[in-house]
């Protein structure tokens, strides 16, 4: 990636709804070369998609928790089963495997505390290979949806 590619990516991180013409103007290119670069960035997997950022509370998901998962064992089959199960739970917005203990960090949303408890009891606590879950409630999001520092 050269400086122009980085600028294209930075502009799209700031506003993914830019038209091709607006993007070209902002990075100092004409539309055709900007379009070629954009398609190359998409083809090469630098740009992996375009999404809208939604306010969770406005769609009834204002309760957020971070859940730390400690596994009973870390065999490949158990890890794969856990990760496949996590991918199937829509309320899990983020699942990261960690070095050390705990083994995973989950970012989970729900309607309210009761809904979170049901999710916790019915889905999270029954995940394959889980030894222990520790949760902490999110008081406020301070930094969210920030683009990568380019």
PDB file of C-alpha atoms in Angstrom:
ATOM      1  CA  UNK A   1       0.000   0.000   0.000  1.00  0.00           C
ATOM      2  CA  UNK A   2       1.304   3.411  -0.893  1.00  0.00           C
ATOM      3  CA  UNK A   3       0.332   6.782   0.565  1.00  0.00           C
ATOM      4  CA  UNK A   4      -2.616   7.208  -1.818  1.00  0.00           C
ATOM      5  CA  UNK A   5      -4.032   3.802  -0.898  1.00  0.00           C
ATOM      6  CA  UNK A   6      -3.711   4.695   2.780  1.00  0.00           C
ATOM      7  CA  UNK A   7      -5.520   7.964   2.178  1.00  0.00           C
ATOM      8  CA  UNK A   8      -8.335   6.178   0.328  1.00  0.00           C
ATOM      9  CA  UNK A   9      -8.718   3.752   3.225  1.00  0.00           C
ATOM     10  CA  UNK A  10      -8.592   6.579   5.802  1.00  0.00           C
ATOM     11  CA  UNK A  11     -11.275   8.533   3.947  1.00  0.00           C
ATOM     12  CA  UNK A  12     -13.540   5.490   3.727  1.00  0.00           C
ATOM     13  CA  UNK A  13     -13.026   4.674   7.407  1.00  0.00           C
ATOM     14  CA  UNK A  14     -14.205   8.186   8.239  1.00  0.00           C
ATOM     15  CA  UNK A  15     -17.173   8.027   5.841  1.00  0.00           C
ATOM     16  CA  UNK A  16     -17.997   4.767   4.099  1.00  0.00           C
ATOM     17  CA  UNK A  17     -20.838   6.439   2.207  1.00  0.00           C
ATOM     18  CA  UNK A  18     -18.612   8.653   0.087  1.00  0.00           C
ATOM     19  CA  UNK A  19     -19.398   8.515  -3.601  1.00  0.00           C
ATOM     20  CA  UNK A  20     -16.558   7.577  -5.898  1.00  0.00           C
ATOM     21  CA  UNK A  21     -16.428  11.173  -7.133  1.00  0.00           C
ATOM     22  CA  UNK A  22     -16.219  12.551  -3.581  1.00  0.00           C
ATOM     23  CA  UNK A  23     -13.536  10.026  -2.673  1.00  0.00           C
ATOM     24  CA  UNK A  24     -11.489  10.889  -5.762  1.00  0.00           C
ATOM     25  CA  UNK A  25     -11.735  14.613  -4.960  1.00  0.00           C
ATOM     26  CA  UNK A  26     -10.626  14.067  -1.361  1.00  0.00           C
ATOM     27  CA  UNK A  27      -7.553  12.050  -2.318  1.00  0.00           C
ATOM     28  CA  UNK A  28      -6.602  14.190  -5.312  1.00  0.00           C
ATOM     29  CA  UNK A  29      -7.276  11.693  -8.093  1.00  0.00           C
ATOM     30  CA  UNK A  30      -9.630  11.559 -11.020  1.00  0.00           C
ATOM     31  CA  UNK A  31     -12.467   9.060 -10.797  1.00  0.00           C
ATOM     32  CA  UNK A  32     -10.959   6.339 -13.013  1.00  0.00           C
ATOM     33  CA  UNK A  33      -7.638   5.807 -11.167  1.00  0.00           C
ATOM     34  CA  UNK A  34      -9.410   6.161  -7.824  1.00  0.00           C
ATOM     35  CA  UNK A  35     -11.883   3.471  -8.868  1.00  0.00           C
ATOM     36  CA  UNK A  36      -9.047   1.140  -9.959  1.00  0.00           C
ATOM     37  CA  UNK A  37      -7.280   1.606  -6.627  1.00  0.00           C
ATOM     38  CA  UNK A  38     -10.507   1.087  -4.683  1.00  0.00           C
ATOM     39  CA  UNK A  39     -11.278  -2.158  -6.528  1.00  0.00           C
ATOM     40  CA  UNK A  40      -7.708  -3.377  -5.947  1.00  0.00           C
ATOM     41  CA  UNK A  41      -8.020  -2.632  -2.219  1.00  0.00           C
ATOM     42  CA  UNK A  42     -11.276  -4.611  -2.132  1.00  0.00           C
ATOM     43  CA  UNK A  43      -9.883  -7.477  -4.233  1.00  0.00           C
ATOM     44  CA  UNK A  44      -6.739  -7.719  -2.070  1.00  0.00           C
ATOM     45  CA  UNK A  45      -8.800  -7.908   1.138  1.00  0.00           C
ATOM     46  CA  UNK A  46      -7.627  -4.578   2.563  1.00  0.00           C
ATOM     47  CA  UNK A  47     -11.226  -3.334   2.479  1.00  0.00           C
ATOM     48  CA  UNK A  48     -13.346  -6.211   3.744  1.00  0.00           C
ATOM     49  CA  UNK A  49     -16.785  -4.612   3.583  1.00  0.00           C
ATOM     50  CA  UNK A  50     -18.984  -1.604   4.200  1.00  0.00           C
ATOM     51  CA  UNK A  51     -21.383  -1.353   7.132  1.00  0.00           C
ATOM     52  CA  UNK A  52     -23.565   1.115   9.000  1.00  0.00           C
ATOM     53  CA  UNK A  53     -22.917   1.773  12.684  1.00  0.00           C
ATOM     54  CA  UNK A  54     -26.160   1.361  14.631  1.00  0.00           C
ATOM     55  CA  UNK A  55     -26.904   2.765  18.080  1.00  0.00           C
ATOM     56  CA  UNK A  56     -27.729  -0.375  20.128  1.00  0.00           C
ATOM     57  CA  UNK A  57     -30.146   1.422  22.477  1.00  0.00           C
ATOM     58  CA  UNK A  58     -32.213   2.712  19.564  1.00  0.00           C
ATOM     59  CA  UNK A  59     -32.930  -0.876  18.481  1.00  0.00           C
ATOM     60  CA  UNK A  60     -33.665  -2.138  21.994  1.00  0.00           C
ATOM     61  CA  UNK A  61     -30.212  -3.544  22.810  1.00  0.00           C
ATOM     62  CA  UNK A  62     -28.979  -0.997  25.335  1.00  0.00           C
ATOM     63  CA  UNK A  63     -27.553  -3.525  27.810  1.00  0.00           C
ATOM     64  CA  UNK A  64     -23.930  -4.473  27.202  1.00  0.00           C
ATOM     65  CA  UNK A  65     -21.574  -6.801  29.019  1.00  0.00           C
ATOM     66  CA  UNK A  66     -18.047  -8.064  28.587  1.00  0.00           C
ATOM     67  CA  UNK A  67     -17.798 -11.780  29.280  1.00  0.00           C
ATOM     68  CA  UNK A  68     -14.492 -13.477  29.981  1.00  0.00           C
ATOM     69  CA  UNK A  69     -14.447 -17.185  29.137  1.00  0.00           C
ATOM     70  CA  UNK A  70     -12.067 -19.677  30.722  1.00  0.00           C
ATOM     71  CA  UNK A  71     -11.911 -23.051  28.994  1.00  0.00           C
ATOM     72  CA  UNK A  72     -11.591 -26.481  30.587  1.00  0.00           C
ATOM     73  CA  UNK A  73      -9.055 -27.394  27.897  1.00  0.00           C
ATOM     74  CA  UNK A  74      -7.686 -25.890  24.702  1.00  0.00           C
ATOM     75  CA  UNK A  75      -7.683 -28.833  22.312  1.00  0.00           C
ATOM     76  CA  UNK A  76      -8.326 -28.043  18.661  1.00  0.00           C
ATOM     77  CA  UNK A  77     -11.709 -29.801  18.590  1.00  0.00           C
ATOM     78  CA  UNK A  78     -12.984 -28.010  21.694  1.00  0.00           C
ATOM     79  CA  UNK A  79     -11.765 -24.613  20.475  1.00  0.00           C
ATOM     80  CA  UNK A  80     -13.365 -25.147  17.061  1.00  0.00           C
ATOM     81  CA  UNK A  81     -16.672 -26.206  18.639  1.00  0.00           C
ATOM     82  CA  UNK A  82     -16.690 -23.175  20.935  1.00  0.00           C
ATOM     83  CA  UNK A  83     -15.859 -20.761  18.140  1.00  0.00           C
ATOM     84  CA  UNK A  84     -18.512 -22.240  15.856  1.00  0.00           C
ATOM     85  CA  UNK A  85     -21.107 -21.971  18.634  1.00  0.00           C
ATOM     86  CA  UNK A  86     -20.116 -18.346  19.354  1.00  0.00           C
ATOM     87  CA  UNK A  87     -20.483 -17.463  15.675  1.00  0.00           C
ATOM     88  CA  UNK A  88     -24.098 -18.654  15.892  1.00  0.00           C
ATOM     89  CA  UNK A  89     -25.118 -16.354  18.767  1.00  0.00           C
ATOM     90  CA  UNK A  90     -26.271 -13.017  17.288  1.00  0.00           C
ATOM     91  CA  UNK A  91     -25.946 -11.176  20.613  1.00  0.00           C
ATOM     92  CA  UNK A  92     -22.202 -11.840  20.674  1.00  0.00           C
ATOM     93  CA  UNK A  93     -20.847  -8.825  18.789  1.00  0.00           C
ATOM     94  CA  UNK A  94     -17.187  -9.598  19.355  1.00  0.00           C
ATOM     95  CA  UNK A  95     -15.343 -12.750  20.323  1.00  0.00           C
ATOM     96  CA  UNK A  96     -11.583 -12.658  20.716  1.00  0.00           C
ATOM     97  CA  UNK A  97      -9.285 -15.522  21.640  1.00  0.00           C
ATOM     98  CA  UNK A  98      -6.649 -14.333  24.097  1.00  0.00           C
ATOM     99  CA  UNK A  99      -3.200 -15.417  25.160  1.00  0.00           C
ATOM    100  CA  UNK A 100      -3.100 -16.386  28.819  1.00  0.00           C
ATOM    101  CA  UNK A 101      -6.099 -16.440  31.076  1.00  0.00           C
ATOM    102  CA  UNK A 102      -8.968 -15.949  30.443  1.00  0.00           C
ATOM    103  CA  UNK A 103      -9.129 -17.667  27.077  1.00  0.00           C
ATOM    104  CA  UNK A 104     -11.755 -15.490  25.357  1.00  0.00           C
ATOM    105  CA  UNK A 105     -13.265 -12.030  25.612  1.00  0.00           C
ATOM    106  CA  UNK A 106     -16.849 -11.582  24.409  1.00  0.00           C
ATOM    107  CA  UNK A 107     -18.764  -8.357  23.856  1.00  0.00           C
ATOM    108  CA  UNK A 108     -22.446  -9.153  24.321  1.00  0.00           C
ATOM    109  CA  UNK A 109     -25.607  -7.047  23.974  1.00  0.00           C
ATOM    110  CA  UNK A 110     -29.124  -7.705  25.224  1.00  0.00           C
ATOM    111  CA  UNK A 111     -32.362  -5.837  25.828  1.00  0.00           C
ATOM    112  CA  UNK A 112     -31.892  -5.668  29.599  1.00  0.00           C
ATOM    113  CA  UNK A 113     -30.500  -7.551  32.587  1.00  0.00           C
ATOM    114  CA  UNK A 114     -33.195 -10.252  32.436  1.00  0.00           C
ATOM    115  CA  UNK A 115     -32.519 -10.894  28.754  1.00  0.00           C
ATOM    116  CA  UNK A 116     -28.779 -11.025  29.467  1.00  0.00           C
ATOM    117  CA  UNK A 117     -29.352 -13.549  32.265  1.00  0.00           C
ATOM    118  CA  UNK A 118     -31.344 -15.788  29.904  1.00  0.00           C
ATOM    119  CA  UNK A 119     -28.623 -15.501  27.252  1.00  0.00           C
ATOM    120  CA  UNK A 120     -25.965 -16.239  29.877  1.00  0.00           C
ATOM    121  CA  UNK A 121     -27.778 -19.256  31.339  1.00  0.00           C
ATOM    122  CA  UNK A 122     -29.185 -20.739  28.130  1.00  0.00           C
ATOM    123  CA  UNK A 123     -26.414 -20.110  25.612  1.00  0.00           C
ATOM    124  CA  UNK A 124     -23.137 -18.848  27.084  1.00  0.00           C
ATOM    125  CA  UNK A 125     -22.908 -21.177  30.089  1.00  0.00           C
ATOM    126  CA  UNK A 126     -23.645 -24.177  27.868  1.00  0.00           C
ATOM    127  CA  UNK A 127     -20.923 -23.451  25.306  1.00  0.00           C
ATOM    128  CA  UNK A 128     -18.575 -26.391  24.615  1.00  0.00           C
ATOM    129  CA  UNK A 129     -15.526 -26.564  26.874  1.00  0.00           C
ATOM    130  CA  UNK A 130     -16.459 -23.663  29.155  1.00  0.00           C
ATOM    131  CA  UNK A 131     -15.127 -23.955  32.689  1.00  0.00           C
ATOM    132  CA  UNK A 132     -15.968 -20.461  33.948  1.00  0.00           C
ATOM    133  CA  UNK A 133     -17.620 -17.239  32.790  1.00  0.00           C
ATOM    134  CA  UNK A 134     -16.916 -13.863  34.394  1.00  0.00           C
ATOM    135  CA  UNK A 135     -18.980 -10.882  33.351  1.00  0.00           C
ATOM    136  CA  UNK A 136     -18.661  -7.185  33.823  1.00  0.00           C
ATOM    137  CA  UNK A 137     -21.289  -4.650  32.803  1.00  0.00           C
ATOM    138  CA  UNK A 138     -20.418  -1.790  30.497  1.00  0.00           C
ATOM    139  CA  UNK A 139     -21.193   1.552  32.111  1.00  0.00           C
ATOM    140  CA  UNK A 140     -20.411   3.689  29.057  1.00  0.00           C
ATOM    141  CA  UNK A 141     -18.619   3.330  25.732  1.00  0.00           C
ATOM    142  CA  UNK A 142     -15.877   5.925  25.498  1.00  0.00           C
ATOM    143  CA  UNK A 143     -14.178   4.941  22.216  1.00  0.00           C
ATOM    144  CA  UNK A 144     -16.102   2.889  19.707  1.00  0.00           C
ATOM    145  CA  UNK A 145     -16.058   2.353  15.968  1.00  0.00           C
ATOM    146  CA  UNK A 146     -12.704   4.054  15.522  1.00  0.00           C
ATOM    147  CA  UNK A 147     -10.896   3.349  12.295  1.00  0.00           C
ATOM    148  CA  UNK A 148      -7.395   1.938  12.188  1.00  0.00           C
ATOM    149  CA  UNK A 149      -4.593   4.499  12.624  1.00  0.00           C
ATOM    150  CA  UNK A 150      -3.193   4.912   9.142  1.00  0.00           C
TER     151      UNK A 150
END
